[in-house]
Amino acid sequence: MTPFPGSGLAKGLAVTLRTMTKKTVTEQYPDTQPDLPPRTRGVIGLFEENCTVCMLCARECPDWCIYIDSHKETVPAAVPGGRERSRNVLDRFAIDFSLCMYCGICIEVCPFDALFWSPEFEYAETDIHELTHERDKLREWMWTVPAPPALDPGAEEPKEIAAARKTAEKLAATQAAAEATEAAEVTKAAEVTKAAEVTKAAEVTEAAEGTGVAQTAPEPADPGHVESASPTDPPEGQS
């Protein structure tokens, strides 16, 4: 539908009239703290465990107020025969809030959720150099970052959570399979040992029985055999 001429002007005047009819309330700051929205752009907090020193925030900052220093470290191979890898280690992360214009670009472009908005705004200083917050100070602001809003119950599960859940399930399945294999090997070894012991006991019993028969069984007599007198025995009737 095509808007009629002057509709924009009418909407603007309606907003002005609504504002004019509202009662003006003066908050006695700092005695009375303002009731700010939870996602207020007050100060930026740093969760450095998530920072990979990708430098996207520093490159995209229109005021060039983010300073990052890092160095590379070699990570040993995770498995024998693997190759070593290198990773960036964060040395310095600072934001100069005397230059920051609170555009939020650094937070939006961070691919690993290392920067967050905090509603805290009372960090004025008498010295402009104190407005450059190093990473320790930025980490302290993280404790004031509000929890994210709840997701829509019908929304799709976030990809990060789904990937983490699948990884955890795969790891649990691998661990369970390894434990089952180990238990099967232990059971098999026990069965083999028991079978060997039974076989050895049977052989010992059979050998003992064979030895007893050989010692106790008399030799069969030969009907045609007549014992001859020994040549050294004297003949009968002679002493």
Coordinates of C-alpha atoms in Angstrom, one line a residue:
M1 CA 0.0 0.0 0.0
T2 CA 1.4 3.4 -1.0
P3 CA 1.6 5.8 2.0
F4 CA -0.4 9.0 1.6
P5 CA 1.6 12.2 1.4
G6 CA 2.6 13.6 4.7
S7 CA 2.3 10.3 6.6
G8 CA 5.9 10.5 7.8
L9 CA 5.4 14.0 9.2
A10 CA 2.2 12.8 11.0
K11 CA 4.1 9.9 12.6
G12 CA 6.9 12.2 13.7
L13 CA 4.4 14.7 15.2
A14 CA 2.6 11.8 17.0
V15 CA 5.9 10.8 18.7
T16 CA 6.5 14.4 19.7
L17 CA 3.0 14.7 21.2
R18 CA 3.4 11.5 23.2
T19 CA 6.7 12.7 24.6
M20 CA 5.2 16.1 25.5
T21 CA 2.4 14.5 27.5
K22 CA 4.7 12.3 29.6
K23 CA 5.7 13.5 33.0
T24 CA 9.4 14.4 33.3
V25 CA 11.3 12.5 36.1
T26 CA 14.6 13.7 37.3
E27 CA 16.8 10.9 38.8
Q28 CA 19.2 12.1 41.5
Y29 CA 22.3 10.5 40.3
P30 CA 24.6 9.3 41.9
D31 CA 22.4 9.0 45.0
T32 CA 19.9 7.1 42.8
Q33 CA 21.3 4.6 40.3
P34 CA 19.7 4.6 36.9
D35 CA 17.7 1.6 35.9
L36 CA 19.6 0.7 32.7
P37 CA 18.7 -2.1 30.2
P38 CA 20.7 -5.3 30.8
R39 CA 22.5 -5.0 27.4
T40 CA 23.6 -1.4 27.9
R41 CA 26.9 -0.5 26.2
G42 CA 28.8 0.5 29.3
V43 CA 32.3 -1.1 29.1
I44 CA 33.9 -4.0 27.3
G45 CA 34.9 -7.1 29.2
L46 CA 37.5 -9.6 28.0
F47 CA 37.3 -13.4 28.5
E48 CA 40.9 -14.1 27.5
E49 CA 40.5 -17.9 27.6
N50 CA 38.6 -17.6 24.4
C51 CA 41.0 -15.2 22.7
T52 CA 43.1 -16.8 19.9
V53 CA 44.9 -13.6 19.0
C54 CA 43.3 -13.5 15.6
M55 CA 43.6 -9.7 15.6
L56 CA 40.2 -9.2 14.0
C57 CA 39.0 -6.8 16.6
A58 CA 42.1 -4.7 16.4
R59 CA 41.9 -4.6 12.6
E60 CA 38.2 -3.8 12.4
C61 CA 38.3 -1.1 15.2
P62 CA 37.6 2.3 13.4
D63 CA 39.4 4.2 16.2
W64 CA 42.4 1.9 16.5
C65 CA 42.0 1.8 20.3
I66 CA 42.7 -1.9 20.8
Y67 CA 46.3 -2.9 21.4
I68 CA 47.3 -6.6 21.2
D69 CA 50.7 -8.2 21.7
S70 CA 51.4 -12.0 21.5
H71 CA 54.1 -14.6 20.8
K72 CA 54.1 -18.1 19.3
E73 CA 54.7 -21.3 21.3
T74 CA 55.4 -24.8 20.0
V75 CA 52.9 -27.4 21.1
P76 CA 54.3 -31.0 21.3
A77 CA 52.7 -33.7 19.2
A78 CA 49.6 -35.1 20.9
V79 CA 50.4 -38.7 19.7
P80 CA 53.6 -40.4 19.0
G81 CA 54.7 -39.8 15.4
G82 CA 52.6 -36.7 15.1
R83 CA 53.9 -33.3 14.2
E84 CA 54.3 -30.3 16.4
R85 CA 52.0 -27.3 16.1
S86 CA 52.4 -23.7 17.0
R87 CA 49.8 -21.5 18.8
N88 CA 49.6 -17.8 19.6
V89 CA 49.9 -16.8 23.3
L90 CA 48.3 -13.5 24.4
D91 CA 50.8 -11.2 26.1
R92 CA 48.8 -7.9 26.1
F93 CA 45.2 -6.9 25.4
A94 CA 44.3 -3.3 26.1
I95 CA 41.5 -1.0 25.2
D96 CA 41.8 2.8 25.3
F97 CA 38.3 4.0 26.3
S98 CA 39.4 7.6 25.8
L99 CA 39.3 6.8 22.1
C100 CA 36.6 4.2 22.0
M101 CA 33.3 5.3 20.5
Y102 CA 31.4 2.2 21.7
C103 CA 30.4 1.1 18.3
G104 CA 30.6 -2.6 19.3
I105 CA 32.3 -3.7 16.1
C106 CA 35.0 -5.5 18.0
I107 CA 32.4 -7.6 19.9
E108 CA 30.5 -8.4 16.7
V109 CA 33.5 -9.6 14.7
C110 CA 35.1 -11.7 17.4
P111 CA 34.7 -15.3 16.1
F112 CA 35.3 -16.9 19.5
D113 CA 33.2 -14.8 21.9
A114 CA 36.1 -13.3 23.8
L115 CA 34.6 -9.7 24.1
F116 CA 31.3 -8.8 25.9
W117 CA 29.3 -5.7 26.8
S118 CA 29.0 -4.9 30.5
P119 CA 26.4 -2.3 31.7
E120 CA 28.9 -0.7 34.1
F121 CA 29.7 2.8 33.2
E122 CA 31.3 4.4 36.3
Y123 CA 34.9 4.2 35.5
A124 CA 35.8 7.9 35.0
E125 CA 39.4 8.9 35.8
T126 CA 41.1 12.2 36.5
D127 CA 44.1 11.0 34.3
I128 CA 43.3 10.2 30.7
H129 CA 46.1 7.5 30.7
E130 CA 44.1 5.6 33.3
L131 CA 41.3 5.0 30.7
T132 CA 43.5 2.5 29.0
H133 CA 42.4 -0.8 30.5
E134 CA 44.8 -3.7 30.4
R135 CA 43.7 -7.3 30.2
D136 CA 43.5 -7.7 34.0
K137 CA 41.1 -4.8 34.3
L138 CA 39.1 -6.0 31.3
R139 CA 38.9 -9.4 32.9
E140 CA 37.4 -7.8 36.0
W141 CA 34.6 -6.4 33.9
M142 CA 33.6 -9.9 32.9
W143 CA 32.1 -10.5 36.3
T144 CA 29.6 -7.7 35.6
V145 CA 28.4 -9.0 32.2
P146 CA 24.8 -10.1 32.5
A147 CA 23.7 -13.6 31.4
P148 CA 22.5 -13.9 27.8
P149 CA 18.7 -13.8 27.3
A150 CA 17.0 -17.2 27.2
L151 CA 16.6 -18.8 23.9
D152 CA 13.2 -19.4 22.2
P153 CA 12.1 -22.9 23.2
G154 CA 11.4 -23.7 19.6
A155 CA 14.7 -22.3 18.3
E156 CA 17.3 -24.5 16.8
E157 CA 20.1 -25.6 19.1
P158 CA 23.2 -23.4 18.7
K159 CA 25.9 -25.0 16.6
E160 CA 28.5 -24.6 19.3
I161 CA 26.5 -26.5 21.8
A162 CA 25.5 -29.2 19.3
A163 CA 29.2 -29.7 18.3
A164 CA 30.3 -29.8 21.9
R165 CA 27.5 -32.3 22.8
K166 CA 28.4 -34.5 19.8
T167 CA 32.1 -34.4 20.8
A168 CA 31.2 -35.4 24.4
E169 CA 29.0 -38.2 23.3
K170 CA 31.7 -39.5 20.9
L171 CA 34.3 -39.3 23.6
A172 CA 32.0 -41.1 26.1
A173 CA 31.3 -43.8 23.5
T174 CA 35.0 -44.3 22.7
Q175 CA 35.8 -44.5 26.4
A176 CA 33.0 -47.0 27.0
A177 CA 34.2 -49.2 24.1
A178 CA 37.7 -49.1 25.4
E179 CA 36.5 -50.1 28.9
A180 CA 34.4 -52.9 27.4
T181 CA 37.4 -54.1 25.3
E182 CA 39.6 -54.0 28.3
A183 CA 37.1 -55.9 30.4
A184 CA 36.7 -58.6 27.7
E185 CA 40.5 -59.0 27.5
V186 CA 40.7 -59.4 31.2
T187 CA 37.9 -61.9 31.2
K188 CA 39.5 -63.8 28.3
A189 CA 42.9 -63.9 30.1
A190 CA 41.2 -65.2 33.2
E191 CA 39.5 -67.9 31.3
V192 CA 42.7 -68.9 29.5
T193 CA 44.5 -69.0 32.8
K194 CA 41.8 -71.1 34.4
A195 CA 41.7 -73.5 31.5
A196 CA 45.5 -73.8 31.7
E197 CA 45.3 -74.6 35.4
V198 CA 42.6 -77.2 34.8
T199 CA 44.6 -78.8 32.0
K200 CA 47.8 -78.9 34.2
A201 CA 45.9 -80.4 37.1
A202 CA 44.4 -83.1 34.8
E203 CA 47.9 -83.9 33.5
V204 CA 49.3 -84.1 37.0
T205 CA 46.4 -86.4 38.1
E206 CA 46.9 -88.6 35.1
A207 CA 50.6 -88.9 35.6
A208 CA 50.1 -89.7 39.3
E209 CA 47.5 -92.4 38.4
G210 CA 49.8 -93.9 35.8
T211 CA 52.7 -94.1 38.3
G212 CA 50.6 -95.8 40.9
V213 CA 49.4 -98.5 38.5
A214 CA 53.0 -99.2 37.4
Q215 CA 54.1 -99.7 41.0
T216 CA 51.3 -101.9 42.3
A217 CA 50.3 -104.0 39.4
P218 CA 52.0 -107.5 39.5
E219 CA 53.6 -109.0 36.4
P220 CA 51.6 -111.7 34.8
A221 CA 52.9 -115.3 35.3
D222 CA 54.1 -117.4 32.3
P223 CA 52.6 -120.9 32.5
G224 CA 55.4 -122.5 30.5
H225 CA 58.1 -120.9 32.6
V226 CA 59.8 -123.0 35.3
E227 CA 62.2 -121.5 37.6
S228 CA 65.6 -123.1 37.5
A229 CA 67.7 -123.6 40.5
S230 CA 70.6 -121.4 41.0
P231 CA 74.0 -123.1 40.1
T232 CA 75.3 -122.1 43.5
D233 CA 72.5 -123.7 45.5
P234 CA 73.5 -127.2 46.9
P235 CA 71.5 -130.2 45.7
E236 CA 68.7 -131.5 47.8
G237 CA 69.8 -133.9 50.7
Q238 CA 73.2 -132.2 50.9
S239 CA 74.0 -129.7 53.6

